mmCIF file of C-alpha atoms in Angstrom:
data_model
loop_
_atom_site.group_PDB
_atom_site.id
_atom_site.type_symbol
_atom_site.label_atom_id
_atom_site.label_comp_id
_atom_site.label_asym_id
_atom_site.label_seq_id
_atom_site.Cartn_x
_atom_site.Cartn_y
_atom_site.Cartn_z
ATOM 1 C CA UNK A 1 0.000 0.000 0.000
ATOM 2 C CA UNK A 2 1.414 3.249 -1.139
ATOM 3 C CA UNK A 3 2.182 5.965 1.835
ATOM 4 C CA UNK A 4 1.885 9.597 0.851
ATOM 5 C CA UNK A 5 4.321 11.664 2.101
ATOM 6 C CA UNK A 6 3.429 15.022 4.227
ATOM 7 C CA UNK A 7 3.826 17.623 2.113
ATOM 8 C CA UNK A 8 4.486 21.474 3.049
ATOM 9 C CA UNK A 9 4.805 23.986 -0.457
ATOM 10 C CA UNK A 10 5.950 27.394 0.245
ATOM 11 C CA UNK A 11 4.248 29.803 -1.862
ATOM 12 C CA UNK A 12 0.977 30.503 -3.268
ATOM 13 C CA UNK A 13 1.408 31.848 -6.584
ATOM 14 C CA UNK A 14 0.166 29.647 -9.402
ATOM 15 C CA UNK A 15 2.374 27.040 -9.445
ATOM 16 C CA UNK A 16 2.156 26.357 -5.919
ATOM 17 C CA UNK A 17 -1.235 26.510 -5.893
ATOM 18 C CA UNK A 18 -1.496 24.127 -9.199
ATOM 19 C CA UNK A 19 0.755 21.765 -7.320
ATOM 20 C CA UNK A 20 -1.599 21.511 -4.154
ATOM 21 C CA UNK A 21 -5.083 21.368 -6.456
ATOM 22 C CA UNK A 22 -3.418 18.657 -8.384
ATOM 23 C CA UNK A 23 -1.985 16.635 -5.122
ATOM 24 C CA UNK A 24 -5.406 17.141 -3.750
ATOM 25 C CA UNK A 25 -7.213 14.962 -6.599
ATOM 26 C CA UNK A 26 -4.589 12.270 -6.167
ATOM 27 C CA UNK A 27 -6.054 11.980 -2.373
ATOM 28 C CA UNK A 28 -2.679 13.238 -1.206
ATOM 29 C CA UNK A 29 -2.973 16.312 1.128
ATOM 30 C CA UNK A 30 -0.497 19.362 1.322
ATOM 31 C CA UNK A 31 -0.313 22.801 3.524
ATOM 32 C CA UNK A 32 0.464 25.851 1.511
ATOM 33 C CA UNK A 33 2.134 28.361 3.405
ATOM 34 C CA UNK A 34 2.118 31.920 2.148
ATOM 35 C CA UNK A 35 3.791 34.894 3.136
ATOM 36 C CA UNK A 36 0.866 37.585 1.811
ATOM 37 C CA UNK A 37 -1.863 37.857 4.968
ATOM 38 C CA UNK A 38 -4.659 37.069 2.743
ATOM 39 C CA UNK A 39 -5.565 37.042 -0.755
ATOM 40 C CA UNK A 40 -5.898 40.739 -1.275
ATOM 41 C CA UNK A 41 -2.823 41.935 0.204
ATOM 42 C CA UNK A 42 -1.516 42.936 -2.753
ATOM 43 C CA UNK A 43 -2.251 42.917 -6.723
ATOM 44 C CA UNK A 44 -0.729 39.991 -7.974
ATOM 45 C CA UNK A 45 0.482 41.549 -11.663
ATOM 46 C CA UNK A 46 -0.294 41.437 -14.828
ATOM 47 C CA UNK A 47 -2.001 39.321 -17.405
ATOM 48 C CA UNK A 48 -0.537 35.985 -18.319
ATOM 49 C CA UNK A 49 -1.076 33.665 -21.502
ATOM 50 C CA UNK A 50 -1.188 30.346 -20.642
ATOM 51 C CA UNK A 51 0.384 27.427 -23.405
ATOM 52 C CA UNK A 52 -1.919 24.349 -24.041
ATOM 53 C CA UNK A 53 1.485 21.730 -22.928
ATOM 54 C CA UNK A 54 1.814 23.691 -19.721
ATOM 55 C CA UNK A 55 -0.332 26.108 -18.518
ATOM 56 C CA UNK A 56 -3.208 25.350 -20.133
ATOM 57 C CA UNK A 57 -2.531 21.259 -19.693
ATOM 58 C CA UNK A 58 -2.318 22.431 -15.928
ATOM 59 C CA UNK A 59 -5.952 23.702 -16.020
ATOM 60 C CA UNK A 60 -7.511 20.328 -17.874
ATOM 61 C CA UNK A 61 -5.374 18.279 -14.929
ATOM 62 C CA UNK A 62 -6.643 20.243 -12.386
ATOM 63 C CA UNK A 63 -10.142 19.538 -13.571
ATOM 64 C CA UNK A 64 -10.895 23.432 -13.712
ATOM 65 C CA UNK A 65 -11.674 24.131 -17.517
ATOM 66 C CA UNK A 66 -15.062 25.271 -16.999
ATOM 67 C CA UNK A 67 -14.342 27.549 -14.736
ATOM 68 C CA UNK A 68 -11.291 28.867 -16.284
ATOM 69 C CA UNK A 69 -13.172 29.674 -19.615
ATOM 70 C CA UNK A 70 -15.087 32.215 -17.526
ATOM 71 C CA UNK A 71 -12.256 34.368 -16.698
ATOM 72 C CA UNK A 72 -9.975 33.695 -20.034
ATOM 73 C CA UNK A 73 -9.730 36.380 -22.345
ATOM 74 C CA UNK A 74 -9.815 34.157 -25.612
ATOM 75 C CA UNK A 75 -9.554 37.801 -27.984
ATOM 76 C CA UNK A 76 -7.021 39.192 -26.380
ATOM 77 C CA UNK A 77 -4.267 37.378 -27.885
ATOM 78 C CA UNK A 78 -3.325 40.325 -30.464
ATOM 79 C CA UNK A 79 0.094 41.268 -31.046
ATOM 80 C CA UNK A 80 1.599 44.991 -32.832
ATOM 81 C CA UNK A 81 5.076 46.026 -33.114
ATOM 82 C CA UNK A 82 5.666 49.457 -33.857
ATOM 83 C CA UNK A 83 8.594 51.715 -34.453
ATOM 84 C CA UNK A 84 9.358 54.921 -32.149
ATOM 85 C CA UNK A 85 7.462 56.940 -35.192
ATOM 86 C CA UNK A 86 4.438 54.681 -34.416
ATOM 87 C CA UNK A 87 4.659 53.029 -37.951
ATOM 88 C CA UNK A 88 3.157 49.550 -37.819
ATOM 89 C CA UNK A 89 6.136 46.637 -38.586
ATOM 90 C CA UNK A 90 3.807 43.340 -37.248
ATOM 91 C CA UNK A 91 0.355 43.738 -36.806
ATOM 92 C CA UNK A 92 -1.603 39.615 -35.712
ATOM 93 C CA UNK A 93 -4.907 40.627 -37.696
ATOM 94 C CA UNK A 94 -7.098 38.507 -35.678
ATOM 95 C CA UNK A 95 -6.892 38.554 -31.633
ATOM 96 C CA UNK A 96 -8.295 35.239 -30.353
ATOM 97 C CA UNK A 97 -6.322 33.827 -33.320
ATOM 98 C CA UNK A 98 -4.501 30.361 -31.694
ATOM 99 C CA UNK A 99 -4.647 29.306 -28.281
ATOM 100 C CA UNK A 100 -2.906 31.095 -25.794
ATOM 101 C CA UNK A 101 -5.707 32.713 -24.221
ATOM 102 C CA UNK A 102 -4.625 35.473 -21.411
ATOM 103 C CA UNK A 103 -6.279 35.724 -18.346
ATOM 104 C CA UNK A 104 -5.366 37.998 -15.529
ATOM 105 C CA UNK A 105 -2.791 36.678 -12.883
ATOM 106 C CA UNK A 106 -4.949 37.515 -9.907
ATOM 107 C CA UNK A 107 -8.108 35.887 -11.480
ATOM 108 C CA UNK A 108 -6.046 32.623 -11.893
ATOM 109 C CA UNK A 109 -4.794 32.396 -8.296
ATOM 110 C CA UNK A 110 -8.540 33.051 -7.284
ATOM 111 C CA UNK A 111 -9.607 30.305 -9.579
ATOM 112 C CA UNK A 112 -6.872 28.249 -8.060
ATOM 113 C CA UNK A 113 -7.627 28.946 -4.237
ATOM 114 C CA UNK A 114 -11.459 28.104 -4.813
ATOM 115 C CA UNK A 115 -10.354 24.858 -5.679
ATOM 116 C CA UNK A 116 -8.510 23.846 -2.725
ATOM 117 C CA UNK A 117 -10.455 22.586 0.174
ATOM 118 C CA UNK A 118 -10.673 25.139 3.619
ATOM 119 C CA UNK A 119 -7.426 25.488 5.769
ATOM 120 C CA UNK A 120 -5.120 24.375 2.909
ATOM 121 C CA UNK A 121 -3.338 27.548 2.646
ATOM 122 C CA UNK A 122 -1.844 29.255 5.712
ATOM 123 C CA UNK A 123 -1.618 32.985 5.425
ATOM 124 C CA UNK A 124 0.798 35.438 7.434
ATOM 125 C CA UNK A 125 3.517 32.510 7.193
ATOM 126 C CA UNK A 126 6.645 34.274 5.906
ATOM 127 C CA UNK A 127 9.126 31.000 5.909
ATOM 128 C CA UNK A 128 12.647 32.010 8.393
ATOM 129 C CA UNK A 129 14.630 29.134 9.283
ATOM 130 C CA UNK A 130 13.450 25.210 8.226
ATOM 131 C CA UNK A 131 15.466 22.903 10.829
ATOM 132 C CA UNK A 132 15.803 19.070 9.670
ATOM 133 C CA UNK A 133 14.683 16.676 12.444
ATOM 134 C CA UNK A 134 16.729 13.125 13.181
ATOM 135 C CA UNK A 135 14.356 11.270 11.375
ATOM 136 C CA UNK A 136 15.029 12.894 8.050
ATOM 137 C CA UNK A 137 11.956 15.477 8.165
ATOM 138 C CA UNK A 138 11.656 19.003 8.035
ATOM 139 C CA UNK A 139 10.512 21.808 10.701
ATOM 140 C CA UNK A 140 9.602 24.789 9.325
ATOM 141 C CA UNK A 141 9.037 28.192 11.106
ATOM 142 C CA UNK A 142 7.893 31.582 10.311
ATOM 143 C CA UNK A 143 8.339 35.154 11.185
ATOM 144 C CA UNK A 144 5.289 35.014 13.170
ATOM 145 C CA UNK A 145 6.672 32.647 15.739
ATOM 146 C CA UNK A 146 4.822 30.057 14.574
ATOM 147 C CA UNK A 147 6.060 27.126 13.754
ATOM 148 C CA UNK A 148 4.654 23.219 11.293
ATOM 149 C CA UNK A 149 6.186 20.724 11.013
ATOM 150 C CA UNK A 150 7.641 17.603 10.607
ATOM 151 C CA UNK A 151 7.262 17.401 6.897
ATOM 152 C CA UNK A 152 8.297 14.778 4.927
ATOM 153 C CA UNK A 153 8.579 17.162 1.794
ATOM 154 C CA UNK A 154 9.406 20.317 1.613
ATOM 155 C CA UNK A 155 8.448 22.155 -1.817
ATOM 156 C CA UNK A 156 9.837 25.755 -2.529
ATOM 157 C CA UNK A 157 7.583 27.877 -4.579
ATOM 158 C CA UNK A 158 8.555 30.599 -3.572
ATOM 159 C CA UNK A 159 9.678 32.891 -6.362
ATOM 160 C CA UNK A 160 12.819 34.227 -7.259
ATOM 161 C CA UNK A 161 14.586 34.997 -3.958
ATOM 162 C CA UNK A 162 13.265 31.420 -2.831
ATOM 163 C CA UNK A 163 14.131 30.873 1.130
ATOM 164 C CA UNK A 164 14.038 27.178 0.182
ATOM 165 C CA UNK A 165 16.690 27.277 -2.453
ATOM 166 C CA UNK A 166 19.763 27.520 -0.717
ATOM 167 C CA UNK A 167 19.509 24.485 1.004
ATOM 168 C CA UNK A 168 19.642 22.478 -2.742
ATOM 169 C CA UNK A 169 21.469 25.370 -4.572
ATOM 170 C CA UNK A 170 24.302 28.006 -3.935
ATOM 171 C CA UNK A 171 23.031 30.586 -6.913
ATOM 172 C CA UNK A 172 21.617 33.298 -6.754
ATOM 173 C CA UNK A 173 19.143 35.015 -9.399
ATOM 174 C CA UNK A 174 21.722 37.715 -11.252
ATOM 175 C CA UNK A 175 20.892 41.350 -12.896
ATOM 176 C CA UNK A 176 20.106 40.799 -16.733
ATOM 177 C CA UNK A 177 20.923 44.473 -17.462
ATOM 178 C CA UNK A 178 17.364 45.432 -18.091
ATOM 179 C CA UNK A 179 14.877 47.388 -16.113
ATOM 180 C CA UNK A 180 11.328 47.619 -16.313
ATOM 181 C CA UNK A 181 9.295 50.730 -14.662
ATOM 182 C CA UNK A 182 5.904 49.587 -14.389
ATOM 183 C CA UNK A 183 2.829 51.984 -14.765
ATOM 184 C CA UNK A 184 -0.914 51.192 -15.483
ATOM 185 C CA UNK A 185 -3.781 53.242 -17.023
ATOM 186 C CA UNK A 186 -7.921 52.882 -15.989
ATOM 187 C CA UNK A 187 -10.886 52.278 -17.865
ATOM 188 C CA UNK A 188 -8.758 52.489 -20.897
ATOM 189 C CA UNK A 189 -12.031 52.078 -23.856
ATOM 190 C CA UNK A 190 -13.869 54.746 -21.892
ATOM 191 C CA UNK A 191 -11.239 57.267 -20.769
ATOM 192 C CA UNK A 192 -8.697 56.584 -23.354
ATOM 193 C CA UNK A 193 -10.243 55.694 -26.443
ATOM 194 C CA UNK A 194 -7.059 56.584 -28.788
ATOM 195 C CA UNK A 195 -5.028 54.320 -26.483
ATOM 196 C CA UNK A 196 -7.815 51.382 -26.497
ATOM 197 C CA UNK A 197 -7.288 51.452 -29.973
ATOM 198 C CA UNK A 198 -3.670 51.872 -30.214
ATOM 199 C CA UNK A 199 -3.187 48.887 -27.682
ATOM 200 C CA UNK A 200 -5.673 46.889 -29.731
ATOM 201 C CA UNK A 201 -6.802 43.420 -28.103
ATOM 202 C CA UNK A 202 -3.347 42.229 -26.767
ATOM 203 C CA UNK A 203 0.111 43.688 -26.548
ATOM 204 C CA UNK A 204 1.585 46.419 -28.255
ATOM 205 C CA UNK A 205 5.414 46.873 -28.651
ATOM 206 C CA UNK A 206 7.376 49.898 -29.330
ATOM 207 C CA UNK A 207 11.122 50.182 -29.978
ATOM 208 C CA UNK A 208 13.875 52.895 -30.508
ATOM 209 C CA UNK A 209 17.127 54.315 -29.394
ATOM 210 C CA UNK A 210 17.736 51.631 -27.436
ATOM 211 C CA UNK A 211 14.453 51.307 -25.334
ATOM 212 C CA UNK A 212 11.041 49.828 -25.268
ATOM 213 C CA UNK A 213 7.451 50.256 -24.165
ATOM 214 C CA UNK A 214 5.187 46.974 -23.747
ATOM 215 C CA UNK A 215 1.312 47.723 -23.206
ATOM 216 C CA UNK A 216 -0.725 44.934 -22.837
ATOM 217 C CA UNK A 217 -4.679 44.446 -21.917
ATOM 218 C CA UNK A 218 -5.818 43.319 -18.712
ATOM 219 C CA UNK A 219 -9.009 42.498 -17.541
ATOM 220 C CA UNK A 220 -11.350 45.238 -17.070
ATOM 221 C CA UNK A 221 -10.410 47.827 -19.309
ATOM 222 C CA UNK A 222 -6.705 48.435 -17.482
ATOM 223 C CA UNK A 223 -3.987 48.090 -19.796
ATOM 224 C CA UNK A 224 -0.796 47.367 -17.577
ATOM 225 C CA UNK A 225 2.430 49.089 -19.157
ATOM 226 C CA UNK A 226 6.489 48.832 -19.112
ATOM 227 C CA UNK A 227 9.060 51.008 -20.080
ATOM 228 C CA UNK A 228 12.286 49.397 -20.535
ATOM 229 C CA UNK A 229 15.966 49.828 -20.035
ATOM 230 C CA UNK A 230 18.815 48.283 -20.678
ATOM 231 C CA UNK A 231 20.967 50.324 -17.493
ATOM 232 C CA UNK A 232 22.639 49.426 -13.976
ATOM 233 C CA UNK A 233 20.742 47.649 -11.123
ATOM 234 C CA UNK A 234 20.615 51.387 -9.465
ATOM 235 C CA UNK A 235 19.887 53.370 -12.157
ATOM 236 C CA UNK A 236 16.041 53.475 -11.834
ATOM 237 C CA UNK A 237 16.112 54.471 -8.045
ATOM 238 C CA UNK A 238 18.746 57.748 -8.855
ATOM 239 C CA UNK A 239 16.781 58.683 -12.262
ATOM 240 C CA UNK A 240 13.194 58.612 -10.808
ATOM 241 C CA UNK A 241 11.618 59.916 -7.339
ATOM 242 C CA UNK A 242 8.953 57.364 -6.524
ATOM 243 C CA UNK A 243 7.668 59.481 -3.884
ATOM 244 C CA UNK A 244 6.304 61.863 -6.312
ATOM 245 C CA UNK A 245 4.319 60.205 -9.530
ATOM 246 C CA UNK A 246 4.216 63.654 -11.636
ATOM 247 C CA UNK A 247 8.245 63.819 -11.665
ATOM 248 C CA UNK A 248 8.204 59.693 -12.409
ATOM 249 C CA UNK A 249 5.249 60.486 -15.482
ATOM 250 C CA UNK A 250 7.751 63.867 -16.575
ATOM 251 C CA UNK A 251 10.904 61.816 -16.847
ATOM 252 C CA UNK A 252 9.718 58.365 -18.826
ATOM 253 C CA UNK A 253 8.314 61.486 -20.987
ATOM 254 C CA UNK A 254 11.704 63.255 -21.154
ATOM 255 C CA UNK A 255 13.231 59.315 -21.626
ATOM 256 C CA UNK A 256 11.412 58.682 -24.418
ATOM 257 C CA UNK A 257 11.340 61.777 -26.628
ATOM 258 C CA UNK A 258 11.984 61.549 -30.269
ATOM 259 C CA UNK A 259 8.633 58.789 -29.903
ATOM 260 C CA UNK A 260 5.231 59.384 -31.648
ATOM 261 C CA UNK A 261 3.139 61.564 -29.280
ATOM 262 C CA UNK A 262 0.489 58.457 -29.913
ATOM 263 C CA UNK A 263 2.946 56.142 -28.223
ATOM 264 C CA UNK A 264 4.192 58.861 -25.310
ATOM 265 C CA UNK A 265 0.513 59.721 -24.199
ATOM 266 C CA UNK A 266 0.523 55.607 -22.288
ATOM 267 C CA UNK A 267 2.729 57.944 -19.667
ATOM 268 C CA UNK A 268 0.871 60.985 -19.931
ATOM 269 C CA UNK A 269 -2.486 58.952 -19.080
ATOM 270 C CA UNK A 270 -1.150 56.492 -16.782
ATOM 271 C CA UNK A 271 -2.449 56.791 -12.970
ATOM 272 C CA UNK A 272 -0.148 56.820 -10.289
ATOM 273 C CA UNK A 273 1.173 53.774 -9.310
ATOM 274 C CA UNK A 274 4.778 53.074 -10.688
ATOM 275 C CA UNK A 275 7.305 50.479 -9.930
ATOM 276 C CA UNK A 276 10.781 49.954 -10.556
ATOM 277 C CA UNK A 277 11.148 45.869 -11.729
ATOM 278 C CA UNK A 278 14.644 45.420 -11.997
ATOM 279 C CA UNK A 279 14.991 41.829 -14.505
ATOM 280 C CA UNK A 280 16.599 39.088 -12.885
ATOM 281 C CA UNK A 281 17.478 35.329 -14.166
ATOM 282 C CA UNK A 282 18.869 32.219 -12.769
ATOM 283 C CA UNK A 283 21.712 30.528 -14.801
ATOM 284 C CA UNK A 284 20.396 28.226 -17.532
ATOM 285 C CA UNK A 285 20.762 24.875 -16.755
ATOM 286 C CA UNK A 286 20.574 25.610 -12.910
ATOM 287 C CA UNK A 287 19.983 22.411 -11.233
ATOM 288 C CA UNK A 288 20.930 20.299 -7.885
ATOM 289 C CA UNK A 289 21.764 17.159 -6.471
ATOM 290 C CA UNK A 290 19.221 15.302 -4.989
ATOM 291 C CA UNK A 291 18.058 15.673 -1.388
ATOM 292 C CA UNK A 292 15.959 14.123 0.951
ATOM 293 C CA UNK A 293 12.758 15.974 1.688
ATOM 294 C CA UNK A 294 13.256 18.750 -0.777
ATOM 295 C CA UNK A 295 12.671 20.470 -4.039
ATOM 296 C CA UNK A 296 11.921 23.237 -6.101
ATOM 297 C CA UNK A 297 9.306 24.744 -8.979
ATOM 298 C CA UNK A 298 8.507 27.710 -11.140
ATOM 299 C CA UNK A 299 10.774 30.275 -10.440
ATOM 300 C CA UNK A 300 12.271 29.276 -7.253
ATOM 301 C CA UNK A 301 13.888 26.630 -9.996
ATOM 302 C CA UNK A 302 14.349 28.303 -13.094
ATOM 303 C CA UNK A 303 13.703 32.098 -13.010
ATOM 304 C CA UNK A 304 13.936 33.513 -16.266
ATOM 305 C CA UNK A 305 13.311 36.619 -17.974
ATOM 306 C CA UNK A 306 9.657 37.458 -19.042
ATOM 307 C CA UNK A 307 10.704 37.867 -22.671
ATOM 308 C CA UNK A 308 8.193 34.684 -24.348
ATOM 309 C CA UNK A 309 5.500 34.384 -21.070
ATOM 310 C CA UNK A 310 7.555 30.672 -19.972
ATOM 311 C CA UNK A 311 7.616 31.799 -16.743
ATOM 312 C CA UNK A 312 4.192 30.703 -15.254
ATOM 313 C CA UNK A 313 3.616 28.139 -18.077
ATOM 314 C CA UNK A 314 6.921 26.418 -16.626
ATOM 315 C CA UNK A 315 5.775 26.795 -13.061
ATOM 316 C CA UNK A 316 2.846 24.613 -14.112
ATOM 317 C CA UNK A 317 3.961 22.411 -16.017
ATOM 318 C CA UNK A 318 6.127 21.226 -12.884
ATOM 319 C CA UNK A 319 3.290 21.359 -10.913
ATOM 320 C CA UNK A 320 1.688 18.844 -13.494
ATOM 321 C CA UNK A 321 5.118 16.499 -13.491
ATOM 322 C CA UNK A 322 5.612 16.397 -9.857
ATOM 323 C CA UNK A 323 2.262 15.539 -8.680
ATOM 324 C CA UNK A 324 1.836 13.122 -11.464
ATOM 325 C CA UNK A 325 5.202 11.529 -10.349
ATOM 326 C CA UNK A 326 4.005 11.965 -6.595
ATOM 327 C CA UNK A 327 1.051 9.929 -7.431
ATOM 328 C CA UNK A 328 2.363 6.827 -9.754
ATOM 329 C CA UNK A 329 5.518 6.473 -7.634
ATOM 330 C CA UNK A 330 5.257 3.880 -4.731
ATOM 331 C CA UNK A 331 8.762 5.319 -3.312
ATOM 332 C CA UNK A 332 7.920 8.983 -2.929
ATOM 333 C CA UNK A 333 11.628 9.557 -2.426
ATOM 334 C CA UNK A 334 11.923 8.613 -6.427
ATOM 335 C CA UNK A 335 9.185 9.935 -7.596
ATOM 336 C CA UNK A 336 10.571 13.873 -6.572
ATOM 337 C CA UNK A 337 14.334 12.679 -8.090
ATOM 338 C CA UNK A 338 12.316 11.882 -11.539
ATOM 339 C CA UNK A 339 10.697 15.155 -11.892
ATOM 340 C CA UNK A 340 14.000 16.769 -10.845
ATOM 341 C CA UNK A 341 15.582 14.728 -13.501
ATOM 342 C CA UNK A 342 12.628 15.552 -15.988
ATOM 343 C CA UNK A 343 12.207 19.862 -14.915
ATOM 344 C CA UNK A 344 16.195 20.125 -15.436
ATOM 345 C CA UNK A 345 16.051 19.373 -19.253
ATOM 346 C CA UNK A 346 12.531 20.025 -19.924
ATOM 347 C CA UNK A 347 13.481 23.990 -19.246
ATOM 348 C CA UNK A 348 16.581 24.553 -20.605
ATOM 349 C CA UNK A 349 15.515 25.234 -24.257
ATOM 350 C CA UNK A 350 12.806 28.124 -22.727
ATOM 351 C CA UNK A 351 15.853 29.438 -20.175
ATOM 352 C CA UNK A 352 18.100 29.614 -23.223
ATOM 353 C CA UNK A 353 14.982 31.704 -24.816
ATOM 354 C CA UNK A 354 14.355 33.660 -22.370
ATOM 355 C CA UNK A 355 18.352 34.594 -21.967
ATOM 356 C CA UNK A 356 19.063 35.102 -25.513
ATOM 357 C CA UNK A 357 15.585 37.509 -26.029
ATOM 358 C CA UNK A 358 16.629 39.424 -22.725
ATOM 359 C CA UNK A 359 20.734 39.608 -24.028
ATOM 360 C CA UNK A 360 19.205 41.050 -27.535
ATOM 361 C CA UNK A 361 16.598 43.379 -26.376
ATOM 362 C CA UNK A 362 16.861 47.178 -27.669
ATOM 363 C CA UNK A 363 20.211 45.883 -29.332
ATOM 364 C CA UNK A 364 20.757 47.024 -33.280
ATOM 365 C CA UNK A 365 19.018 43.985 -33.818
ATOM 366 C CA UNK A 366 16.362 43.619 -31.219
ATOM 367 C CA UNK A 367 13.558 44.974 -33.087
ATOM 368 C CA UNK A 368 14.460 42.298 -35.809
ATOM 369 C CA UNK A 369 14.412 39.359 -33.470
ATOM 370 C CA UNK A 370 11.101 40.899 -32.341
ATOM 371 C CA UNK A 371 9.708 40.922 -35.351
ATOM 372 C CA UNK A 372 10.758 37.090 -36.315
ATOM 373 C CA UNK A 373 9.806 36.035 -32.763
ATOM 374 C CA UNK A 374 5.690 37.342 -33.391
ATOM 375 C CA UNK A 375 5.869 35.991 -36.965
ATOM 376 C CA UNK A 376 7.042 32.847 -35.437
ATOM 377 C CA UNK A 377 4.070 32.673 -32.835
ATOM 378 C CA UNK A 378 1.737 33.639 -35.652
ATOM 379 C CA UNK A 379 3.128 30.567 -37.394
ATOM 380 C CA UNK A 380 2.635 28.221 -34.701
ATOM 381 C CA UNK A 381 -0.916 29.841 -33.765
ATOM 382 C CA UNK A 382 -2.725 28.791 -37.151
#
């Protein structure tokens, strides 16, 4: 008779989540702790586009399709690159053309949380110190003095600066030399019309002298935006005064002059609420030996650069391979040093990617490799 181990994953962003949902159908019960006091602590990002052998294959395992269609955004999958002059150089004509639907990253974790029975996830639990007992299990503890434990598994999902990691891996997530100052703009198709239109159903792209603006449509008529450098780590915090949003909307206008009014009123209509996202990456091919009682997914793993959306799909797709392997496996021990084995090269070709896009961007031939990257997903869309 096969004996489940007791499972604690550390992090509730989508992967971890995916992991637990999936574990849960297999009969096999784990605690999510989360760091966040409750679900609405803080907005969770962006919109994401989920990738039918990941993502999306995540959803149909999880057994949440139906509700998942509710909150997908099937026509917002357009794509437009433009010049600094605003000239059009890719345009996808239709925008629920394949299927990488995008749905907004808070919606998912709400789908995701609904799923999961009551008490599974454990808010106010930032992870300090995990202490391994004689027997081979883990303690865990948590800046709130409270303390769970022992756990026969261990699963870091927590994000790039992981407090799981170091105990299977000495690196560290390094600067990729870009920077991305984050602003947003309200009821876009009812304030903004010109923008609505300029944005279009998806994402729209802008590059010049060196730098880049990415708009893309979220749910409810926000359009999330990024202005992008390719500077030092410090460089945002001496060049802008967060403290004061008008002198943070004047400068990204003074940064990008020489662009299209069209393109420079995102800043000018943008609310108030920017952040400084300095891009960081793990090496590609990060991995680690084995160890008893612990392992790592999504970004905790692999953290990449956002440049082709791999992040989350990756996260999820090792949410898929480790439960599956969780639940076949009669020596649970095994079963987590197979989907090591499996995550290690399954992600290498989307690190490499990821690296290559974020090494090229703004270069004298970014815009090119922009260009063939969207004709590319076109390509494999129809």
């Amino acid at each position: 008779m096969q004996t489940h181990p007791r499972i604690a994953i550390v992090g509730a962003g989508p992967g971890g989540l995916a992991l637990a949902r999936l574990l849960h159908l297999s009969g096999i019960h784990a605690t999510v702790f989360e760091r966040e006091e409750n679900a609405l602590a803080r907005p969770q990002g962006g919109t994401l586009d989920l990738h039918e052998d990941s993502g999306l294959l995540a959803v149909q395992r999880a057994g949440l399709e139906s509700e998942f269609l509710r909150i997908a955004r099937y026509d917002d999958q357009g794509s437009r690159l433009l010049d600094k002059s605003g000239r059009v150089l890719f345009e996808e004509p239709d925008s629920s053309a394949g299927n990488r639907p995008e749905v907004d990253r808070t919606a998912l974790r709400d789908m995701l949380l609904a799923s999961l029975p009551a008490g599974c996830v454990q808010w106010g639990c930032a992870l300090v110190d995990m202490r391994l007992q004689e027997g081979g299990q883990w303690n865990v503890s948590f800046a709130n003095g409270g303390e769970a434990g022992p756990f026969d598994l261990v699963v870091g999902a927590d994000g790039a600066w992981s407090r799981v990691r170091p105990l299977l891996s000495p690196y560290k997530p390094q600067y990729s030399g870009l920077t991305f100052i984050e602003f947003g703009i309200d009821d876009v198709d009812r304030s903004h019309p010109a923008i609505a239109q300029l944005v279009g159903r998806g994402k729209l792209e802008a590059q010049g002298d060196g730098k880049e603006i990415i708009a893309q449509r979220n749910g409810n008529a926000h359009i999330r935006g990024y202005a992008i450098f390719r500077v030092p780590a410090d460089w945002a915090s001496k060049r802008f005064d967060f403290s004061s949003p008008a002198t943070v909307r004047s400068a990204l206008i003074d940064e990008f002059s020489g662009y299209a009014d069209a393109i420079i009123d995102l800043f000018r209509a943008s609310n108030d609420q920017f952040v400084a996202r300095p891009i960081h990456a793990l090496p590609v091919g990060h991995c680690w030996a084995p160890r008893r009682g612990l392992t790592l997914l999504g970004d905790a793993a692999h953290l990449m650069s956002p440049f082709g959306g791999e992040g989350v799909n990756a996260a999820m797709r090792d949410a898929v391979e480790l439960a599956a392997s969780l639940a076949q496996e009669n020596d649970w021990t095994a079963a987590v040093t197979h989907y090591e084995m499996q995550m290690f090269e399954r992600v290498v070709e989307a690190a490499e990617g990821s690296a290559e896009a974020a090494a090229v961007q703004m270069s004298h031939v970014g815009e090119a490799l922009t260009l063939a990257h969207l004709q590319e997903h076109r390509a494999g869309a129809s």
